Amino acid sequence: MTLRTFLEDLVLFYNHFSLYYLLVINAVNTVLFVLAVRGIRQYRKKRKNWPYQKMISSIHVPPVSILVPCYNEEKTIVDNVESLLSIEYSEFEILVVNDGSQDHSLKKLILAFDLKKLDSPYKKEIPTAKVRGIYQSASRPRLKVVDKENGGKADALNAGINICRYPLFTAIDADSILEKSSLMKVIRPFIDEPDKVAVTGGIVRVVNGSKIHEGFIEEVGLSRKPLAIFQTIEYLRAFLFGRMGWSELDSLLIVSGAFGVFRKSIVLQVGGYTHDTIGEDMELILKIHRHLLEEKKDYRIVFVPDPVCWTQAPEDVRSLRGQRIRWHRGLMDSLLNNRGMLFRPKYGVVGMLALPYYWLIEMIGPIIEILGYVSVLASYFLGLLHVEFALIYFTFAVLYGIFLSLTSVMLEEYNFMKYEKVSDYLLMALYAVLENFGYRQWTTWWRFRAFFGYRRRKNSWGKVQRQVFTEGAAESP
C-alpha cells in the first residue's frame, strides 16, 4: 500500500465517520429541542396561575441567602449590591465575600454601605482560607461583607456557605444584575416540591447594550458590537434549548454560577464547592447528582427559563478566548473527576445519557470538528471531494446549527419578549446565520487548544476585564 493510498483510505474513513457523528449529534439535539419546547410551553401555562405579588409576602416562601464572591470587582460591585438589595423578596440576606481583592473593592463597599466590623463567631463546616473579618451594614441590615484571604472563587463561596443563615442560598457573580422578580421565580420549584427539589437554575442573558441606572436595567437592548451579539445568540441557544431540554430529562448537569439556588444541607453533605478545579459550578452539580443517586433519593435539579440574571459578555477577542479556554478546561475537570459515573446504570439518565453526551459531544466534539475541516481540505487536494457529500456535510454541520440558533431567537421572542425593538430581533436573526461562518470555527479552535493544553489541577481563572455599569448602554468605553 502506497502512502497516497493510505491517506485516501484514512480521509474517506474519517469523512464518513464525521458525517455519522454529525447525524448522531443532530438527532440528540432534535430530541433536546422538542423537550425544551414542551418544557417552555408547560412553564408558560403554570406561570399564568402564579400569584407573584401574594407570594412576595407569603410566610410559605423560604428565606434565602445571596452569596456574591468578589475579587477585584471595584467597577461593578456597588451597583451589583444595590440591585440585589432591591429585589422583590420577603426575607433574604446578602453576603459579599471579598476574596482578598487587590483593588478597592472592600473600601468601596465600606464607604457605600457604612459597614461596621462585627465580632461574630460562625461554624466552619467547610475548610476555607482565613476569614479576616465580617462586616455588617449600618444602613442596610440585610447586607454583610466577609473579608478573607484569597483562596479562589470556590473557596469564597464555601466561606459564604459557612456563614450564611438560611436553608437556601444562591450564588450571584459580581458582574451580574438580577431582575427584581428573578429570585421569586427561581425559588418557585422549592415551594411546589419542598421535599424533592435540590437545586434550581435561572437563565443568564447578556447585558451588553442595555441601559442601566443605579444597578437596575431600565431598557433591555442589544449591543451593536459583533462579539457581544454572537454571545447573545449563544446564551439563548445554550439556556432555552440545551439546559431546558436536559432539565426535562431530570439530568441537568450545569447550573450557571451566575444564577443558581441550592439547598444548603445537601451542599454541606457533599463538602461544598471543590476548590482545585476551575469548573466548580458543574463539579458541584455532579457531586450532588452522585450523592443523591447513591443514596437513592427522589430529587430534582430544575432549570427555570424565565427568571433572568444579566451578565457582562467579553467584547474583545483576548478576553473571549480566555473565557472559552477556561470553560472547556473546567468542563474537562468536572468530567474527569466524575468519570466513575459514566455508563453506570445506578446513576440513571445522568450516567447513561447526559454524561456520555458531554464526553463525546461537548468535550471531544471540537477535536472531531477541527479534524473534519482538515479532512475536507485533504479530500480536495487528493481529488476525493464529492459535491454530493460536501453538500450533505454542509447541511448537517451548518444549516442545522442555523436552525437551532434561529429557533432559539424565536423562542425568546414568542415566550419572553425581553427585547422591545423589532430591529434587535432582526439583527439577532442575522447573527444567528453569520455565527456559523467564522465565529463558530473560531470558538471551536479555542476549545481544541484548551483540550490539548489541559493540565489537571494546574488551571487558573486568570483575569477578567470588567466594564463599569453606567446610566447609558452597558458597553465598553
Short mmCIF file of C-alpha atoms in Angstrom, two decimals:
data_model
loop_
_atom_site.label_atom_id
_atom_site.label_comp_id
_atom_site.label_asym_id
_atom_site.label_seq_id
_atom_site.Cartn_x
_atom_site.Cartn_y
_atom_site.Cartn_z
CA MET A 1 0.00 0.00 0.00
CA THR A 2 1.43 3.36 -1.02
CA LEU A 3 1.35 6.44 1.21
CA ARG A 4 -1.20 8.11 -1.07
CA THR A 5 -3.50 5.08 -0.92
CA PHE A 6 -3.21 5.01 2.85
CA LEU A 7 -4.06 8.72 3.09
CA GLU A 8 -7.01 8.32 0.73
CA ASP A 9 -8.41 5.44 2.80
CA LEU A 10 -7.88 7.39 6.02
CA VAL A 11 -9.56 10.54 4.69
CA LEU A 12 -12.51 8.61 3.29
CA PHE A 13 -12.96 6.76 6.59
CA TYR A 14 -12.87 9.98 8.58
CA ASN A 15 -15.26 11.73 6.21
CA HIS A 16 -17.86 9.02 6.73
CA PHE A 17 -17.20 8.86 10.47
CA SER A 18 -17.63 12.61 10.91
CA LEU A 19 -20.85 12.57 8.88
CA TYR A 20 -22.36 9.84 11.06
CA TYR A 21 -21.11 11.70 14.14
CA LEU A 22 -22.95 14.81 12.97
CA LEU A 23 -26.10 12.79 12.37
CA VAL A 24 -25.98 11.46 15.94
CA ILE A 25 -25.38 14.95 17.37
CA ASN A 26 -28.26 16.42 15.41
CA ALA A 27 -30.57 13.55 16.40
CA VAL A 28 -29.83 14.12 20.10
CA ASN A 29 -30.15 17.89 19.68
CA THR A 30 -33.51 17.42 17.98
CA VAL A 31 -34.78 15.44 20.96
CA LEU A 32 -33.49 18.13 23.34
CA PHE A 33 -35.11 20.81 21.23
CA VAL A 34 -38.51 19.09 21.29
CA LEU A 35 -38.24 18.57 25.06
CA ALA A 36 -37.23 22.22 25.54
CA VAL A 37 -40.22 23.50 23.57
CA ARG A 38 -42.52 21.25 25.58
CA GLY A 39 -40.97 22.40 28.86
CA ILE A 40 -41.28 26.09 27.99
CA ARG A 41 -44.93 25.64 26.99
CA GLN A 42 -45.69 23.91 30.30
CA TYR A 43 -43.88 26.67 32.17
CA ARG A 44 -45.96 29.35 30.42
CA LYS A 45 -49.18 27.60 31.47
CA LYS A 46 -48.06 27.37 35.10
CA ARG A 47 -46.90 30.99 35.11
CA LYS A 48 -50.44 32.22 34.46
CA ASN A 49 -51.58 30.80 37.82
CA TRP A 50 -48.66 32.03 39.93
CA PRO A 51 -49.68 34.98 42.15
CA TYR A 52 -46.24 36.56 42.46
CA GLN A 53 -47.37 39.62 44.39
CA LYS A 54 -49.03 37.46 47.06
CA MET A 55 -46.03 35.15 47.21
CA ILE A 56 -43.64 38.02 47.97
CA SER A 57 -45.19 38.49 51.42
CA SER A 58 -46.21 34.88 52.00
CA ILE A 59 -44.91 33.03 55.06
CA HIS A 60 -44.56 29.92 52.88
CA VAL A 61 -41.73 31.46 50.86
CA PRO A 62 -38.41 30.18 52.28
CA PRO A 63 -35.74 32.72 53.27
CA VAL A 64 -32.66 32.86 51.06
CA SER A 65 -29.00 33.82 51.48
CA ILE A 66 -27.45 35.56 48.47
CA LEU A 67 -23.71 34.92 48.15
CA VAL A 68 -21.62 37.26 46.00
CA PRO A 69 -17.97 36.18 45.54
CA CYS A 70 -15.87 39.24 44.89
CA TYR A 71 -12.30 39.53 43.61
CA ASN A 72 -11.13 42.84 42.16
CA GLU A 73 -14.67 43.89 41.24
CA GLU A 74 -14.47 47.58 42.21
CA LYS A 75 -16.05 48.66 38.90
CA THR A 76 -19.33 46.79 39.38
CA ILE A 77 -19.67 45.60 42.98
CA VAL A 78 -21.60 48.57 44.40
CA ASP A 79 -24.13 48.57 41.54
CA ASN A 80 -24.46 44.83 41.89
CA VAL A 81 -25.21 45.02 45.62
CA GLU A 82 -27.65 47.93 45.13
CA SER A 83 -29.66 45.89 42.65
CA LEU A 84 -29.68 42.84 44.94
CA LEU A 85 -30.87 44.86 47.92
CA SER A 86 -33.95 45.94 45.96
CA ILE A 87 -35.13 42.56 44.71
CA GLU A 88 -38.76 41.61 45.35
CA TYR A 89 -38.49 39.01 48.10
CA SER A 90 -39.76 38.77 51.66
CA GLU A 91 -36.78 37.53 53.67
CA PHE A 92 -33.19 37.40 52.45
CA GLU A 93 -29.65 38.32 53.36
CA ILE A 94 -26.71 39.30 51.16
CA LEU A 95 -23.18 38.10 51.88
CA VAL A 96 -20.49 39.66 49.73
CA VAL A 97 -17.33 37.58 50.13
CA ASN A 98 -14.25 39.66 49.39
CA ASP A 99 -11.68 37.06 48.38
CA GLY A 100 -8.53 39.04 49.13
CA SER A 101 -9.15 41.65 46.43
CA GLN A 102 -6.10 43.71 45.50
CA ASP A 103 -8.11 46.70 44.29
CA HIS A 104 -10.53 48.95 46.22
CA SER A 105 -13.50 46.56 46.25
CA LEU A 106 -13.66 46.33 50.07
CA LYS A 107 -13.07 50.05 50.57
CA LYS A 108 -15.86 50.94 48.14
CA LEU A 109 -18.26 48.61 49.94
CA ILE A 110 -17.36 50.05 53.35
CA LEU A 111 -17.95 53.62 52.16
CA ALA A 112 -21.08 52.91 50.10
CA PHE A 113 -22.92 50.87 52.75
CA ASP A 114 -21.49 52.17 56.06
CA LEU A 115 -20.02 48.82 57.07
CA LYS A 116 -19.05 48.11 60.69
CA LYS A 117 -16.85 45.21 61.73
CA LEU A 118 -18.53 42.54 63.88
CA ASP A 119 -17.26 40.13 66.48
CA SER A 120 -19.35 37.32 65.04
CA PRO A 121 -18.36 33.64 65.52
CA TYR A 122 -19.51 31.07 62.97
CA LYS A 123 -19.34 27.33 62.44
CA LYS A 124 -16.64 26.40 59.93
CA GLU A 125 -18.21 23.29 58.37
CA ILE A 126 -16.19 23.54 55.14
CA PRO A 127 -12.44 24.31 55.33
CA THR A 128 -11.55 27.68 53.76
CA ALA A 129 -8.79 30.26 53.73
CA LYS A 130 -8.66 32.50 56.79
CA VAL A 131 -11.56 34.90 57.31
CA ARG A 132 -10.13 38.26 58.38
CA GLY A 133 -13.40 39.87 59.37
CA ILE A 134 -17.16 40.05 58.99
CA TYR A 135 -18.83 43.42 58.42
CA GLN A 136 -22.47 44.47 58.85
CA SER A 137 -24.07 47.42 57.07
CA ALA A 138 -25.45 50.00 59.49
CA SER A 139 -27.80 51.41 56.86
CA ARG A 140 -28.76 48.14 55.11
CA PRO A 141 -29.18 45.42 57.78
CA ARG A 142 -29.64 42.69 55.15
CA LEU A 143 -26.06 43.19 53.95
CA LYS A 144 -22.93 41.56 55.34
CA VAL A 145 -19.45 41.57 53.85
CA VAL A 146 -16.97 38.78 54.58
CA ASP A 147 -13.31 39.73 54.15
CA LYS A 148 -10.98 36.77 53.73
CA GLU A 149 -7.61 35.79 52.38
CA ASN A 150 -7.50 34.87 48.72
CA GLY A 151 -8.46 31.26 48.02
CA GLY A 152 -10.32 31.39 44.72
CA LYS A 153 -13.98 31.56 43.78
CA ALA A 154 -14.90 28.14 45.17
CA ASP A 155 -13.20 28.96 48.48
CA ALA A 156 -15.04 32.28 48.67
CA LEU A 157 -18.38 30.55 48.10
CA ASN A 158 -17.58 27.94 50.74
CA ALA A 159 -16.84 30.71 53.25
CA GLY A 160 -20.21 32.24 52.39
CA ILE A 161 -21.93 28.88 52.90
CA ASN A 162 -20.32 28.55 56.33
CA ILE A 163 -21.51 31.99 57.44
CA CYS A 164 -24.94 32.32 55.79
CA ARG A 165 -28.01 31.75 57.96
CA TYR A 166 -30.73 30.43 55.69
CA PRO A 167 -31.57 26.91 54.35
CA LEU A 168 -31.36 28.02 50.72
CA PHE A 169 -28.60 30.03 49.14
CA THR A 170 -27.93 31.46 45.71
CA ALA A 171 -24.57 32.42 44.25
CA ILE A 172 -24.52 35.55 42.06
CA ASP A 173 -21.46 36.72 40.13
CA ALA A 174 -20.28 40.23 41.00
CA ASP A 175 -20.59 41.37 37.38
CA SER A 176 -24.24 40.33 37.17
CA ILE A 177 -27.59 42.00 37.80
CA LEU A 178 -30.84 40.28 38.77
CA GLU A 179 -34.25 41.43 37.68
CA LYS A 180 -36.40 42.33 40.70
CA SER A 181 -38.68 39.32 40.30
CA SER A 182 -35.98 36.80 39.36
CA LEU A 183 -35.34 35.32 42.80
CA MET A 184 -39.04 34.86 43.49
CA LYS A 185 -39.44 32.96 40.21
CA VAL A 186 -36.41 30.70 40.59
CA ILE A 187 -37.45 29.75 44.14
CA ARG A 188 -40.88 28.58 42.99
CA PRO A 189 -39.90 24.89 42.45
CA PHE A 190 -38.76 24.74 46.11
CA ILE A 191 -42.27 25.86 47.12
CA ASP A 192 -44.03 23.44 44.76
CA GLU A 193 -41.91 20.43 45.73
CA PRO A 194 -40.21 21.28 49.05
CA ASP A 195 -39.09 17.72 49.79
CA LYS A 196 -37.80 16.99 46.31
CA VAL A 197 -36.03 19.97 44.73
CA ALA A 198 -32.30 20.20 45.50
CA VAL A 199 -31.18 22.89 43.04
CA THR A 200 -32.76 25.35 40.64
CA GLY A 201 -31.13 27.49 37.99
CA GLY A 202 -32.32 30.50 36.02
CA ILE A 203 -31.42 31.85 32.62
CA VAL A 204 -28.41 34.10 32.14
CA ARG A 205 -28.54 36.77 29.43
CA VAL A 206 -26.04 39.22 28.00
CA VAL A 207 -26.44 42.73 29.43
CA ASN A 208 -24.21 44.47 26.87
CA GLY A 209 -26.28 47.08 25.05
CA SER A 210 -28.89 47.53 27.79
CA LYS A 211 -29.42 50.78 29.68
CA ILE A 212 -28.59 50.56 33.38
CA HIS A 213 -29.24 53.09 36.12
CA GLU A 214 -28.25 52.63 39.78
CA GLY A 215 -27.93 48.89 39.41
CA PHE A 216 -31.18 48.34 37.52
CA ILE A 217 -31.92 47.65 33.89
CA GLU A 218 -34.08 50.47 32.58
CA GLU A 219 -34.22 49.25 28.99
CA VAL A 220 -33.18 45.92 27.51
CA GLY A 221 -31.20 46.42 24.34
CA LEU A 222 -28.89 44.56 22.02
CA SER A 223 -25.25 45.51 21.76
CA ARG A 224 -24.02 46.71 18.39
CA LYS A 225 -20.65 45.04 18.89
CA PRO A 226 -20.40 41.80 16.87
CA LEU A 227 -18.71 39.69 19.58
CA ALA A 228 -21.41 40.60 22.11
CA ILE A 229 -24.22 39.81 19.65
CA PHE A 230 -22.73 36.43 18.82
CA GLN A 231 -22.61 35.63 22.54
CA THR A 232 -26.22 36.77 22.99
CA ILE A 233 -27.23 34.11 20.44
CA GLU A 234 -25.06 31.50 22.16
CA TYR A 235 -26.61 32.21 25.56
CA LEU A 236 -30.15 31.95 24.20
CA ARG A 237 -29.34 28.64 22.50
CA ALA A 238 -27.50 27.18 25.49
CA PHE A 239 -30.21 28.01 28.02
CA LEU A 240 -33.54 27.93 26.16
CA PHE A 241 -32.64 24.83 24.17
CA GLY A 242 -29.81 22.95 25.91
CA ARG A 243 -30.46 23.32 29.61
CA MET A 244 -34.23 23.32 29.26
CA GLY A 245 -34.03 20.02 27.37
CA TRP A 246 -31.77 18.32 29.92
CA SER A 247 -33.92 19.63 32.76
CA GLU A 248 -36.92 17.90 31.19
CA LEU A 249 -34.94 14.64 31.37
CA ASP A 250 -34.07 15.27 35.04
CA SER A 251 -30.39 15.18 34.12
CA LEU A 252 -29.30 18.80 34.13
CA LEU A 253 -25.53 18.85 34.68
CA ILE A 254 -24.82 22.58 34.63
CA VAL A 255 -26.42 25.32 36.71
CA SER A 256 -24.70 28.58 35.91
CA GLY A 257 -22.52 30.03 38.64
CA ALA A 258 -24.06 33.38 37.76
CA PHE A 259 -27.53 32.30 38.96
CA GLY A 260 -28.41 29.11 40.82
CA VAL A 261 -30.22 28.30 44.08
CA PHE A 262 -29.07 25.41 46.29
CA ARG A 263 -30.35 23.61 49.36
CA LYS A 264 -27.60 24.30 51.88
CA SER A 265 -27.90 21.00 53.77
CA ILE A 266 -27.23 18.97 50.61
CA VAL A 267 -24.27 21.14 49.59
CA LEU A 268 -22.76 20.61 53.05
CA GLN A 269 -23.25 16.86 52.70
CA VAL A 270 -21.13 16.81 49.50
CA GLY A 271 -18.42 19.05 51.02
CA GLY A 272 -19.28 22.31 49.27
CA TYR A 273 -17.56 23.61 46.17
CA THR A 274 -14.40 21.83 45.02
CA HIS A 275 -11.50 24.29 45.26
CA ASP A 276 -8.95 22.64 42.96
CA THR A 277 -10.99 22.95 39.77
CA ILE A 278 -12.00 25.87 37.57
CA GLY A 279 -15.27 24.11 36.78
CA GLU A 280 -16.64 24.38 40.30
CA ASP A 281 -20.22 25.03 39.14
CA MET A 282 -20.58 21.85 37.11
CA GLU A 283 -18.49 19.93 39.62
CA LEU A 284 -20.92 20.76 42.44
CA ILE A 285 -23.95 19.68 40.39
CA LEU A 286 -22.29 16.37 39.52
CA LYS A 287 -21.37 15.78 43.17
CA ILE A 288 -25.00 16.41 44.16
CA HIS A 289 -26.28 14.04 41.45
CA ARG A 290 -23.82 11.34 42.52
CA HIS A 291 -24.58 11.69 46.23
CA LEU A 292 -28.37 11.69 45.89
CA LEU A 293 -28.40 8.84 43.36
CA GLU A 294 -26.15 6.73 45.56
CA GLU A 295 -28.48 7.45 48.49
CA LYS A 296 -31.42 6.51 46.22
CA LYS A 297 -33.17 9.79 46.94
CA ASP A 298 -36.08 11.10 44.90
CA TYR A 299 -34.86 14.56 43.88
CA ARG A 300 -34.92 17.15 41.13
CA ILE A 301 -32.47 19.69 39.74
CA VAL A 302 -34.61 22.16 37.79
CA PHE A 303 -33.96 24.79 35.14
CA VAL A 304 -36.45 27.67 35.21
CA PRO A 305 -36.46 29.56 31.88
CA ASP A 306 -37.98 32.87 32.99
CA PRO A 307 -36.00 34.35 35.92
CA VAL A 308 -33.21 36.38 34.42
CA CYS A 309 -29.72 37.22 35.56
CA TRP A 310 -27.93 39.73 33.31
CA THR A 311 -24.17 39.40 32.92
CA GLN A 312 -21.41 41.15 31.02
CA ALA A 313 -20.02 39.36 28.00
CA PRO A 314 -16.43 39.88 26.79
CA GLU A 315 -16.19 42.37 23.95
CA ASP A 316 -12.57 41.81 22.93
CA VAL A 317 -11.07 38.72 21.38
CA ARG A 318 -8.45 38.19 24.07
CA SER A 319 -10.99 38.09 26.93
CA LEU A 320 -13.38 35.88 24.96
CA ARG A 321 -10.60 33.44 24.05
CA GLY A 322 -9.51 33.19 27.67
CA GLN A 323 -13.11 32.64 28.81
CA ARG A 324 -13.76 29.82 26.35
CA ILE A 325 -10.49 28.08 27.14
CA ARG A 326 -11.31 28.25 30.87
CA TRP A 327 -14.82 26.96 30.29
CA HIS A 328 -13.60 23.96 28.32
CA ARG A 329 -10.91 23.11 30.84
CA GLY A 330 -13.47 23.44 33.61
CA LEU A 331 -15.72 21.04 31.72
CA MET A 332 -12.84 18.58 31.41
CA ASP A 333 -12.07 18.89 35.12
CA SER A 334 -15.64 18.02 36.08
CA LEU A 335 -15.99 15.14 33.63
CA LEU A 336 -12.68 13.57 34.63
CA ASN A 337 -13.37 13.98 38.35
CA ASN A 338 -16.68 12.15 37.93
CA ARG A 339 -15.69 9.61 35.28
CA GLY A 340 -16.77 6.78 37.58
CA MET A 341 -20.42 7.71 36.86
CA LEU A 342 -20.05 7.19 33.10
CA PHE A 343 -22.18 4.37 31.66
CA ARG A 344 -23.17 3.19 35.16
CA PRO A 345 -26.87 2.19 35.31
CA LYS A 346 -27.01 3.07 39.03
CA TYR A 347 -26.71 6.74 38.00
CA GLY A 348 -29.74 6.57 35.74
CA VAL A 349 -30.14 9.03 32.86
CA VAL A 350 -27.25 11.09 34.21
CA GLY A 351 -24.77 8.24 33.84
CA MET A 352 -26.23 6.59 30.75
CA LEU A 353 -27.14 9.60 28.59
CA ALA A 354 -26.18 13.04 29.91
CA LEU A 355 -22.57 12.28 30.82
CA PRO A 356 -21.87 10.36 27.56
CA TYR A 357 -23.27 13.37 25.67
CA TYR A 358 -20.91 15.75 27.47
CA TRP A 359 -17.94 13.43 27.00
CA LEU A 360 -18.49 12.58 23.34
CA ILE A 361 -20.03 15.82 22.08
CA GLU A 362 -19.12 18.71 24.37
CA MET A 363 -15.59 17.63 25.33
CA ILE A 364 -14.45 15.63 22.29
CA GLY A 365 -16.57 17.50 19.75
CA PRO A 366 -14.07 20.31 19.00
CA ILE A 367 -11.40 17.76 18.07
CA ILE A 368 -13.71 15.91 15.69
CA GLU A 369 -14.91 19.17 14.14
CA ILE A 370 -11.40 20.56 13.56
CA LEU A 371 -10.23 17.26 12.10
CA GLY A 372 -13.35 17.30 9.93
CA TYR A 373 -12.28 20.60 8.37
CA VAL A 374 -8.79 19.19 7.82
CA SER A 375 -10.30 16.08 6.23
CA VAL A 376 -12.39 18.14 3.82
CA LEU A 377 -9.29 20.07 2.72
CA ALA A 378 -7.36 16.82 2.34
CA SER A 379 -10.20 15.40 0.27
CA TYR A 380 -9.99 18.39 -2.06
CA PHE A 381 -6.23 18.09 -2.59
CA LEU A 382 -6.43 14.31 -3.03
CA GLY A 383 -9.22 14.64 -5.56
CA LEU A 384 -11.69 12.80 -3.32
CA LEU A 385 -14.13 15.61 -2.64
CA HIS A 386 -17.58 14.76 -4.00
CA VAL A 387 -20.08 17.57 -4.41
CA GLU A 388 -22.94 15.46 -3.05
CA PHE A 389 -21.00 14.52 0.10
CA ALA A 390 -19.88 18.13 0.63
CA LEU A 391 -23.49 19.36 0.39
CA ILE A 392 -24.73 16.74 2.85
CA TYR A 393 -21.94 17.59 5.28
CA PHE A 394 -22.65 21.31 4.94
CA THR A 395 -26.35 20.72 5.57
CA PHE A 396 -25.80 18.85 8.80
CA ALA A 397 -22.81 20.87 10.03
CA VAL A 398 -24.03 24.39 9.21
CA LEU A 399 -27.70 24.60 8.24
CA TYR A 400 -28.85 22.64 11.29
CA GLY A 401 -26.79 24.95 13.51
CA ILE A 402 -28.50 27.93 11.88
CA PHE A 403 -31.88 26.28 12.51
CA LEU A 404 -31.15 25.83 16.24
CA SER A 405 -29.93 29.41 16.62
CA LEU A 406 -32.89 30.90 14.77
CA THR A 407 -35.41 28.86 16.71
CA SER A 408 -33.76 29.95 19.98
CA VAL A 409 -34.28 33.58 18.94
CA MET A 410 -37.91 32.80 18.04
CA LEU A 411 -38.46 31.04 21.39
CA GLU A 412 -37.19 34.14 23.16
CA GLU A 413 -39.46 36.45 21.16
CA TYR A 414 -42.56 34.27 21.47
CA ASN A 415 -42.28 33.38 25.16
CA PHE A 416 -40.44 36.17 26.95
CA MET A 417 -40.12 39.23 24.68
CA LYS A 418 -37.31 40.85 26.66
CA TYR A 419 -36.20 42.98 23.73
CA GLU A 420 -38.55 45.81 22.80
CA LYS A 421 -37.22 46.69 19.36
CA VAL A 422 -38.07 44.62 16.31
CA SER A 423 -34.69 45.64 14.89
CA ASP A 424 -32.97 43.79 17.75
CA TYR A 425 -34.68 40.53 16.83
CA LEU A 426 -33.91 41.01 13.16
CA LEU A 427 -30.25 41.66 14.00
CA MET A 428 -30.14 38.55 16.20
CA ALA A 429 -31.64 36.50 13.37
CA LEU A 430 -28.93 37.78 11.03
CA TYR A 431 -26.17 36.93 13.51
CA ALA A 432 -27.73 33.51 14.12
CA VAL A 433 -26.82 32.82 10.49
CA LEU A 434 -23.46 34.61 10.46
CA GLU A 435 -22.09 32.87 13.56
CA ASN A 436 -21.74 29.64 11.59
CA PHE A 437 -19.29 31.22 9.15
CA GLY A 438 -16.21 32.09 11.17
CA TYR A 439 -17.27 32.74 14.77
CA ARG A 440 -18.23 29.13 15.48
CA GLN A 441 -14.97 27.85 13.96
CA TRP A 442 -13.06 30.41 16.00
CA THR A 443 -14.55 29.25 19.32
CA THR A 444 -14.14 25.60 18.28
CA TRP A 445 -10.44 26.21 17.69
CA TRP A 446 -10.07 27.71 21.17
CA ARG A 447 -11.77 24.68 22.70
CA PHE A 448 -9.50 22.45 20.61
CA ARG A 449 -6.48 24.28 22.08
CA ALA A 450 -7.95 24.01 25.57
CA PHE A 451 -8.20 20.24 25.23
CA PHE A 452 -4.57 19.75 24.30
CA GLY A 453 -3.34 22.39 26.73
CA TYR A 454 -5.25 20.89 29.63
CA ARG A 455 -3.28 20.02 32.77
CA ARG A 456 -5.34 18.57 35.58
CA ARG A 457 -5.31 20.70 38.74
CA LYS A 458 -2.96 23.18 37.04
CA ASN A 459 -5.55 25.55 35.57
CA SER A 460 -6.48 29.02 36.75
CA TRP A 461 -9.22 31.53 36.03
CA GLY A 462 -6.84 34.34 35.15
CA LYS A 463 -8.02 37.93 34.88
CA VAL A 464 -11.39 39.02 33.55
CA GLN A 465 -11.79 42.57 32.25
CA ARG A 466 -14.93 44.21 33.68
CA GLN A 467 -16.73 47.32 32.46
CA VAL A 468 -18.50 49.92 34.59
CA PHE A 469 -22.29 49.69 34.76
CA THR A 470 -23.27 53.19 33.66
CA GLU A 471 -26.51 55.08 33.16
CA GLY A 472 -26.19 54.51 29.43
CA ALA A 473 -25.78 51.36 27.43
CA ALA A 474 -23.59 48.80 29.10
CA GLU A 475 -20.78 48.93 26.60
CA SER A 476 -17.05 49.31 26.74
CA PRO A 477 -15.92 52.95 26.89
#
